[in-house]
């Protein structure tokens, strides 16, 4: 059975990413309790979670401590997810948003192209088959690469956040007078149905809006939340 494995010696960039995730999670969250709207939290517990940063065309599994915080007013707990991370995803935010945006905004780009870097496939760091696996399974795991279906799922997940992120889209329209958002065109080869076209458009609009707000008014973006 395949499993993730963190190498004994991580590259320096992977070590920095791991430290940043753990340090950000250890900071007191700047948010309101979803139950009582309180703003005072205390550390409750911590748990390990896997993340998959891509560094120099290699997926480097890292295992990080994430802190859970408890509202001192009502006892409700929450996990403080750092800005680099995305709920329910192991790949980091920058990787997800960059590859999703490259697909929806670049006409000739296919899913197979968007999972490559400078023409080379993005592969996993090490074989992750365990000792009980067959030699055939170990060989297959050793060649495992970032699959084209992965950004396909990312795009759907981003588009699913469009209602939640309408405030960011409205703010981007005000900042850019709607010009950049209304100019988005999805290549006809990228969809076979109008439903898929609308989903790709929703993803493109949301990512472009977040980029606009991040550059023009990052402080206000922080009050709206964090990107998908």
PDB file of C-alpha atoms in Angstrom:
ATOM      1  CA  UNK A   1       0.000   0.000   0.000  1.00  0.00           C
ATOM      2  CA  UNK A   2       1.459   3.376  -1.016  1.00  0.00           C
ATOM      3  CA  UNK A   3       2.116   6.047   1.570  1.00  0.00           C
ATOM      4  CA  UNK A   4       3.822   9.410   1.772  1.00  0.00           C
ATOM      5  CA  UNK A   5       7.337   9.560   3.182  1.00  0.00           C
ATOM      6  CA  UNK A   6       9.315  12.604   4.205  1.00  0.00           C
ATOM      7  CA  UNK A   7      13.010  12.285   3.264  1.00  0.00           C
ATOM      8  CA  UNK A   8      15.549  12.306   6.092  1.00  0.00           C
ATOM      9  CA  UNK A   9      17.246  15.305   4.474  1.00  0.00           C
ATOM     10  CA  UNK A  10      14.946  17.926   2.968  1.00  0.00           C
ATOM     11  CA  UNK A  11      16.202  20.582   0.519  1.00  0.00           C
ATOM     12  CA  UNK A  12      16.667  24.007   2.097  1.00  0.00           C
ATOM     13  CA  UNK A  13      13.591  25.448   0.366  1.00  0.00           C
ATOM     14  CA  UNK A  14      11.425  22.579   1.612  1.00  0.00           C
ATOM     15  CA  UNK A  15      12.741  23.140   5.145  1.00  0.00           C
ATOM     16  CA  UNK A  16      11.864  26.837   4.903  1.00  0.00           C
ATOM     17  CA  UNK A  17       8.373  26.010   3.629  1.00  0.00           C
ATOM     18  CA  UNK A  18       7.824  23.570   6.469  1.00  0.00           C
ATOM     19  CA  UNK A  19       9.020  26.087   9.064  1.00  0.00           C
ATOM     20  CA  UNK A  20       6.808  28.832   7.625  1.00  0.00           C
ATOM     21  CA  UNK A  21       3.702  26.613   7.710  1.00  0.00           C
ATOM     22  CA  UNK A  22       4.322  25.561  11.307  1.00  0.00           C
ATOM     23  CA  UNK A  23       5.199  29.077  12.491  1.00  0.00           C
ATOM     24  CA  UNK A  24       2.122  30.601  10.824  1.00  0.00           C
ATOM     25  CA  UNK A  25      -0.154  27.963  12.358  1.00  0.00           C
ATOM     26  CA  UNK A  26       1.355  28.649  15.799  1.00  0.00           C
ATOM     27  CA  UNK A  27       0.339  32.331  15.628  1.00  0.00           C
ATOM     28  CA  UNK A  28      -2.931  33.299  17.261  1.00  0.00           C
ATOM     29  CA  UNK A  29      -5.633  33.383  14.534  1.00  0.00           C
ATOM     30  CA  UNK A  30      -7.021  36.770  13.549  1.00  0.00           C
ATOM     31  CA  UNK A  31     -10.635  35.762  13.036  1.00  0.00           C
ATOM     32  CA  UNK A  32     -13.954  35.475  14.820  1.00  0.00           C
ATOM     33  CA  UNK A  33     -15.357  32.374  16.451  1.00  0.00           C
ATOM     34  CA  UNK A  34     -17.974  30.897  14.107  1.00  0.00           C
ATOM     35  CA  UNK A  35     -20.264  30.189  17.079  1.00  0.00           C
ATOM     36  CA  UNK A  36     -20.084  33.221  19.386  1.00  0.00           C
ATOM     37  CA  UNK A  37     -18.143  35.758  17.260  1.00  0.00           C
ATOM     38  CA  UNK A  38     -15.492  35.998  19.971  1.00  0.00           C
ATOM     39  CA  UNK A  39     -11.938  37.004  19.029  1.00  0.00           C
ATOM     40  CA  UNK A  40      -9.893  35.515  21.880  1.00  0.00           C
ATOM     41  CA  UNK A  41      -8.347  32.058  21.400  1.00  0.00           C
ATOM     42  CA  UNK A  42      -5.970  29.805  23.276  1.00  0.00           C
ATOM     43  CA  UNK A  43      -3.937  26.869  21.986  1.00  0.00           C
ATOM     44  CA  UNK A  44      -5.847  23.625  22.301  1.00  0.00           C
ATOM     45  CA  UNK A  45      -3.832  20.864  20.606  1.00  0.00           C
ATOM     46  CA  UNK A  46      -1.814  20.178  17.463  1.00  0.00           C
ATOM     47  CA  UNK A  47      -1.803  17.502  14.769  1.00  0.00           C
ATOM     48  CA  UNK A  48       0.411  16.391  11.907  1.00  0.00           C
ATOM     49  CA  UNK A  49      -0.661  16.942   8.323  1.00  0.00           C
ATOM     50  CA  UNK A  50       0.986  16.213   4.967  1.00  0.00           C
ATOM     51  CA  UNK A  51       1.678  18.899   2.364  1.00  0.00           C
ATOM     52  CA  UNK A  52       3.159  18.627  -1.128  1.00  0.00           C
ATOM     53  CA  UNK A  53       5.274  21.632  -2.178  1.00  0.00           C
ATOM     54  CA  UNK A  54       6.769  21.465  -5.676  1.00  0.00           C
ATOM     55  CA  UNK A  55      10.428  22.482  -5.659  1.00  0.00           C
ATOM     56  CA  UNK A  56      12.578  22.361  -8.797  1.00  0.00           C
ATOM     57  CA  UNK A  57      10.088  20.112 -10.629  1.00  0.00           C
ATOM     58  CA  UNK A  58       9.968  17.621  -7.744  1.00  0.00           C
ATOM     59  CA  UNK A  59       7.056  17.066  -5.328  1.00  0.00           C
ATOM     60  CA  UNK A  60       8.612  17.091  -1.846  1.00  0.00           C
ATOM     61  CA  UNK A  61       6.302  15.553   0.806  1.00  0.00           C
ATOM     62  CA  UNK A  62       6.580  17.389   4.136  1.00  0.00           C
ATOM     63  CA  UNK A  63       4.787  16.630   7.392  1.00  0.00           C
ATOM     64  CA  UNK A  64       3.868  19.715   9.432  1.00  0.00           C
ATOM     65  CA  UNK A  65       2.355  20.430  12.819  1.00  0.00           C
ATOM     66  CA  UNK A  66      -0.890  22.421  12.609  1.00  0.00           C
ATOM     67  CA  UNK A  67      -2.337  23.974  15.746  1.00  0.00           C
ATOM     68  CA  UNK A  68      -5.933  23.831  16.861  1.00  0.00           C
ATOM     69  CA  UNK A  69      -7.189  26.825  18.800  1.00  0.00           C
ATOM     70  CA  UNK A  70     -10.034  27.083  21.294  1.00  0.00           C
ATOM     71  CA  UNK A  71     -12.351  30.045  21.793  1.00  0.00           C
ATOM     72  CA  UNK A  72     -12.037  31.124  25.438  1.00  0.00           C
ATOM     73  CA  UNK A  73     -15.692  32.247  25.479  1.00  0.00           C
ATOM     74  CA  UNK A  74     -17.551  29.157  24.247  1.00  0.00           C
ATOM     75  CA  UNK A  75     -14.927  26.432  23.833  1.00  0.00           C
ATOM     76  CA  UNK A  76     -15.364  26.019  20.053  1.00  0.00           C
ATOM     77  CA  UNK A  77     -12.170  24.791  18.382  1.00  0.00           C
ATOM     78  CA  UNK A  78     -10.676  25.539  14.967  1.00  0.00           C
ATOM     79  CA  UNK A  79      -7.569  24.617  13.027  1.00  0.00           C
ATOM     80  CA  UNK A  80      -5.437  27.622  12.085  1.00  0.00           C
ATOM     81  CA  UNK A  81      -4.559  26.934   8.439  1.00  0.00           C
ATOM     82  CA  UNK A  82      -1.591  29.047   7.254  1.00  0.00           C
ATOM     83  CA  UNK A  83      -1.915  31.334   4.225  1.00  0.00           C
ATOM     84  CA  UNK A  84       0.259  28.988   2.140  1.00  0.00           C
ATOM     85  CA  UNK A  85      -2.264  26.166   2.523  1.00  0.00           C
ATOM     86  CA  UNK A  86      -5.717  25.349   1.163  1.00  0.00           C
ATOM     87  CA  UNK A  87      -8.461  23.509   3.096  1.00  0.00           C
ATOM     88  CA  UNK A  88      -8.630  19.793   2.224  1.00  0.00           C
ATOM     89  CA  UNK A  89      -5.689  20.041  -0.230  1.00  0.00           C
ATOM     90  CA  UNK A  90      -2.113  18.811   0.135  1.00  0.00           C
ATOM     91  CA  UNK A  91      -0.621  20.926  -2.631  1.00  0.00           C
ATOM     92  CA  UNK A  92       0.089  24.510  -1.615  1.00  0.00           C
ATOM     93  CA  UNK A  93      -1.960  27.548  -2.623  1.00  0.00           C
ATOM     94  CA  UNK A  94       0.612  29.017  -4.998  1.00  0.00           C
ATOM     95  CA  UNK A  95       0.925  25.762  -6.915  1.00  0.00           C
ATOM     96  CA  UNK A  96      -2.836  25.317  -7.235  1.00  0.00           C
ATOM     97  CA  UNK A  97      -3.601  28.890  -8.277  1.00  0.00           C
ATOM     98  CA  UNK A  98      -0.648  29.269 -10.671  1.00  0.00           C
ATOM     99  CA  UNK A  99      -1.342  26.071 -12.628  1.00  0.00           C
ATOM    100  CA  UNK A 100      -5.115  26.603 -12.652  1.00  0.00           C
ATOM    101  CA  UNK A 101      -4.700  30.150 -13.947  1.00  0.00           C
ATOM    102  CA  UNK A 102      -2.179  29.044 -16.578  1.00  0.00           C
ATOM    103  CA  UNK A 103      -4.742  26.603 -17.947  1.00  0.00           C
ATOM    104  CA  UNK A 104      -7.807  28.854 -18.025  1.00  0.00           C
ATOM    105  CA  UNK A 105      -5.990  31.958 -19.290  1.00  0.00           C
ATOM    106  CA  UNK A 106      -3.613  30.498 -21.909  1.00  0.00           C
ATOM    107  CA  UNK A 107      -5.387  29.365 -25.083  1.00  0.00           C
ATOM    108  CA  UNK A 108      -3.068  26.590 -26.317  1.00  0.00           C
ATOM    109  CA  UNK A 109      -2.294  25.142 -22.864  1.00  0.00           C
ATOM    110  CA  UNK A 110      -3.590  21.633 -22.169  1.00  0.00           C
ATOM    111  CA  UNK A 111      -3.805  19.792 -18.847  1.00  0.00           C
ATOM    112  CA  UNK A 112      -0.779  17.718 -19.881  1.00  0.00           C
ATOM    113  CA  UNK A 113       1.214  20.882 -20.522  1.00  0.00           C
ATOM    114  CA  UNK A 114       0.154  22.682 -17.367  1.00  0.00           C
ATOM    115  CA  UNK A 115       1.557  19.928 -15.110  1.00  0.00           C
ATOM    116  CA  UNK A 116       5.008  20.335 -16.697  1.00  0.00           C
ATOM    117  CA  UNK A 117       7.718  22.863 -15.955  1.00  0.00           C
ATOM    118  CA  UNK A 118       9.848  23.999 -18.881  1.00  0.00           C
ATOM    119  CA  UNK A 119       8.737  20.879 -20.737  1.00  0.00           C
ATOM    120  CA  UNK A 120       9.749  18.432 -17.983  1.00  0.00           C
ATOM    121  CA  UNK A 121       7.314  16.353 -15.947  1.00  0.00           C
ATOM    122  CA  UNK A 122       6.883  17.104 -12.236  1.00  0.00           C
ATOM    123  CA  UNK A 123       7.740  13.909 -10.357  1.00  0.00           C
ATOM    124  CA  UNK A 124       7.546  12.761  -6.759  1.00  0.00           C
ATOM    125  CA  UNK A 125      10.684  12.870  -4.644  1.00  0.00           C
ATOM    126  CA  UNK A 126      11.103   9.164  -3.893  1.00  0.00           C
ATOM    127  CA  UNK A 127       9.380   5.814  -4.379  1.00  0.00           C
ATOM    128  CA  UNK A 128       6.555   5.708  -1.847  1.00  0.00           C
ATOM    129  CA  UNK A 129       5.572   2.044  -2.112  1.00  0.00           C
ATOM    130  CA  UNK A 130       6.162   0.207   1.169  1.00  0.00           C
ATOM    131  CA  UNK A 131       8.093  -2.986   1.841  1.00  0.00           C
ATOM    132  CA  UNK A 132       5.076  -5.198   1.201  1.00  0.00           C
ATOM    133  CA  UNK A 133       4.611  -3.889  -2.351  1.00  0.00           C
ATOM    134  CA  UNK A 134       5.659  -5.921  -5.385  1.00  0.00           C
ATOM    135  CA  UNK A 135       8.640  -4.914  -7.516  1.00  0.00           C
ATOM    136  CA  UNK A 136       6.225  -3.859 -10.249  1.00  0.00           C
ATOM    137  CA  UNK A 137       4.357  -1.593  -7.818  1.00  0.00           C
ATOM    138  CA  UNK A 138       7.621  -0.112  -6.540  1.00  0.00           C
ATOM    139  CA  UNK A 139       8.772   0.669 -10.070  1.00  0.00           C
ATOM    140  CA  UNK A 140       5.428   2.320 -10.881  1.00  0.00           C
ATOM    141  CA  UNK A 141       5.600   4.435  -7.717  1.00  0.00           C
ATOM    142  CA  UNK A 142       9.167   5.497  -8.522  1.00  0.00           C
ATOM    143  CA  UNK A 143       7.941   7.058 -11.770  1.00  0.00           C
ATOM    144  CA  UNK A 144       4.817   8.693 -10.335  1.00  0.00           C
ATOM    145  CA  UNK A 145       4.289  12.223 -11.643  1.00  0.00           C
ATOM    146  CA  UNK A 146       1.824  15.082 -11.188  1.00  0.00           C
ATOM    147  CA  UNK A 147      -1.240  13.891 -13.099  1.00  0.00           C
ATOM    148  CA  UNK A 148      -3.128  16.037 -15.654  1.00  0.00           C
ATOM    149  CA  UNK A 149      -6.352  15.236 -13.798  1.00  0.00           C
ATOM    150  CA  UNK A 150      -5.065  17.087 -10.719  1.00  0.00           C
ATOM    151  CA  UNK A 151      -5.396  20.679 -12.066  1.00  0.00           C
ATOM    152  CA  UNK A 152      -8.754  19.628 -13.564  1.00  0.00           C
ATOM    153  CA  UNK A 153      -9.974  18.997 -10.000  1.00  0.00           C
ATOM    154  CA  UNK A 154      -8.338  22.183  -8.712  1.00  0.00           C
ATOM    155  CA  UNK A 155     -10.234  24.299 -11.230  1.00  0.00           C
ATOM    156  CA  UNK A 156     -13.541  22.790 -10.124  1.00  0.00           C
ATOM    157  CA  UNK A 157     -12.706  23.416  -6.464  1.00  0.00           C
ATOM    158  CA  UNK A 158     -11.813  27.063  -7.134  1.00  0.00           C
ATOM    159  CA  UNK A 159     -14.980  27.663  -9.168  1.00  0.00           C
ATOM    160  CA  UNK A 160     -17.036  26.176  -6.319  1.00  0.00           C
ATOM    161  CA  UNK A 161     -15.881  29.122  -4.144  1.00  0.00           C
ATOM    162  CA  UNK A 162     -17.356  31.763  -6.460  1.00  0.00           C
ATOM    163  CA  UNK A 163     -20.300  32.650  -4.192  1.00  0.00           C
ATOM    164  CA  UNK A 164     -18.100  32.973  -1.130  1.00  0.00           C
ATOM    165  CA  UNK A 165     -15.686  35.239  -3.014  1.00  0.00           C
ATOM    166  CA  UNK A 166     -18.160  37.602  -4.680  1.00  0.00           C
ATOM    167  CA  UNK A 167     -17.032  40.454  -2.362  1.00  0.00           C
ATOM    168  CA  UNK A 168     -13.484  40.098  -3.764  1.00  0.00           C
ATOM    169  CA  UNK A 169     -14.812  40.059  -7.340  1.00  0.00           C
ATOM    170  CA  UNK A 170     -16.898  43.188  -6.719  1.00  0.00           C
ATOM    171  CA  UNK A 171     -13.899  44.962  -5.198  1.00  0.00           C
ATOM    172  CA  UNK A 172     -11.716  43.993  -8.186  1.00  0.00           C
ATOM    173  CA  UNK A 173     -14.348  45.388 -10.566  1.00  0.00           C
ATOM    174  CA  UNK A 174     -14.240  48.704  -8.695  1.00  0.00           C
ATOM    175  CA  UNK A 175     -10.438  48.843  -8.684  1.00  0.00           C
ATOM    176  CA  UNK A 176     -10.006  47.958 -12.359  1.00  0.00           C
ATOM    177  CA  UNK A 177     -13.317  49.381 -13.664  1.00  0.00           C
ATOM    178  CA  UNK A 178     -14.223  45.841 -14.777  1.00  0.00           C
ATOM    179  CA  UNK A 179     -11.936  45.933 -17.849  1.00  0.00           C
ATOM    180  CA  UNK A 180      -9.653  43.045 -16.905  1.00  0.00           C
ATOM    181  CA  UNK A 181     -12.449  40.813 -15.614  1.00  0.00           C
ATOM    182  CA  UNK A 182     -14.736  41.291 -18.609  1.00  0.00           C
ATOM    183  CA  UNK A 183     -11.936  40.515 -21.096  1.00  0.00           C
ATOM    184  CA  UNK A 184     -11.617  36.839 -20.084  1.00  0.00           C
ATOM    185  CA  UNK A 185     -12.168  34.457 -23.004  1.00  0.00           C
ATOM    186  CA  UNK A 186     -12.033  30.665 -22.682  1.00  0.00           C
ATOM    187  CA  UNK A 187     -10.660  28.805 -25.715  1.00  0.00           C
ATOM    188  CA  UNK A 188     -13.374  26.704 -27.385  1.00  0.00           C
ATOM    189  CA  UNK A 189     -11.153  23.594 -27.358  1.00  0.00           C
ATOM    190  CA  UNK A 190     -11.230  23.568 -23.549  1.00  0.00           C
ATOM    191  CA  UNK A 191     -14.901  22.721 -23.093  1.00  0.00           C
ATOM    192  CA  UNK A 192     -17.581  20.551 -24.654  1.00  0.00           C
ATOM    193  CA  UNK A 193     -20.563  21.938 -22.782  1.00  0.00           C
ATOM    194  CA  UNK A 194     -21.758  25.336 -21.663  1.00  0.00           C
ATOM    195  CA  UNK A 195     -21.657  24.133 -18.054  1.00  0.00           C
ATOM    196  CA  UNK A 196     -17.929  23.431 -18.332  1.00  0.00           C
ATOM    197  CA  UNK A 197     -17.367  26.781 -20.016  1.00  0.00           C
ATOM    198  CA  UNK A 198     -19.139  28.584 -17.167  1.00  0.00           C
ATOM    199  CA  UNK A 199     -17.045  26.695 -14.620  1.00  0.00           C
ATOM    200  CA  UNK A 200     -13.784  27.671 -16.381  1.00  0.00           C
ATOM    201  CA  UNK A 201     -14.949  31.291 -16.623  1.00  0.00           C
ATOM    202  CA  UNK A 202     -15.818  31.341 -12.915  1.00  0.00           C
ATOM    203  CA  UNK A 203     -12.361  30.023 -12.043  1.00  0.00           C
ATOM    204  CA  UNK A 204     -10.627  32.559 -14.319  1.00  0.00           C
ATOM    205  CA  UNK A 205     -12.642  35.516 -12.987  1.00  0.00           C
ATOM    206  CA  UNK A 206     -12.049  34.548  -9.365  1.00  0.00           C
ATOM    207  CA  UNK A 207      -8.294  34.046  -9.753  1.00  0.00           C
ATOM    208  CA  UNK A 208      -7.869  37.275 -11.721  1.00  0.00           C
ATOM    209  CA  UNK A 209      -9.955  39.184  -9.168  1.00  0.00           C
ATOM    210  CA  UNK A 210      -7.849  37.899  -6.290  1.00  0.00           C
ATOM    211  CA  UNK A 211      -4.671  38.885  -8.146  1.00  0.00           C
ATOM    212  CA  UNK A 212      -6.026  42.408  -8.706  1.00  0.00           C
ATOM    213  CA  UNK A 213      -7.022  42.877  -5.068  1.00  0.00           C
ATOM    214  CA  UNK A 214      -3.740  41.399  -3.814  1.00  0.00           C
ATOM    215  CA  UNK A 215      -1.747  43.942  -5.829  1.00  0.00           C
ATOM    216  CA  UNK A 216      -4.000  46.973  -5.390  1.00  0.00           C
ATOM    217  CA  UNK A 217      -5.419  46.527  -1.890  1.00  0.00           C
ATOM    218  CA  UNK A 218      -3.928  43.569   0.036  1.00  0.00           C
ATOM    219  CA  UNK A 219      -5.103  44.944   3.393  1.00  0.00           C
ATOM    220  CA  UNK A 220      -8.728  44.822   2.297  1.00  0.00           C
ATOM    221  CA  UNK A 221      -8.265  41.310   0.898  1.00  0.00           C
ATOM    222  CA  UNK A 222      -7.237  40.179   4.365  1.00  0.00           C
ATOM    223  CA  UNK A 223     -10.563  41.441   5.741  1.00  0.00           C
ATOM    224  CA  UNK A 224     -12.433  39.407   3.093  1.00  0.00           C
ATOM    225  CA  UNK A 225     -10.635  36.177   3.941  1.00  0.00           C
ATOM    226  CA  UNK A 226      -7.947  34.110   2.231  1.00  0.00           C
ATOM    227  CA  UNK A 227      -7.916  32.909  -1.351  1.00  0.00           C
ATOM    228  CA  UNK A 228      -9.355  29.530  -2.351  1.00  0.00           C
TER     229      UNK A 228
END
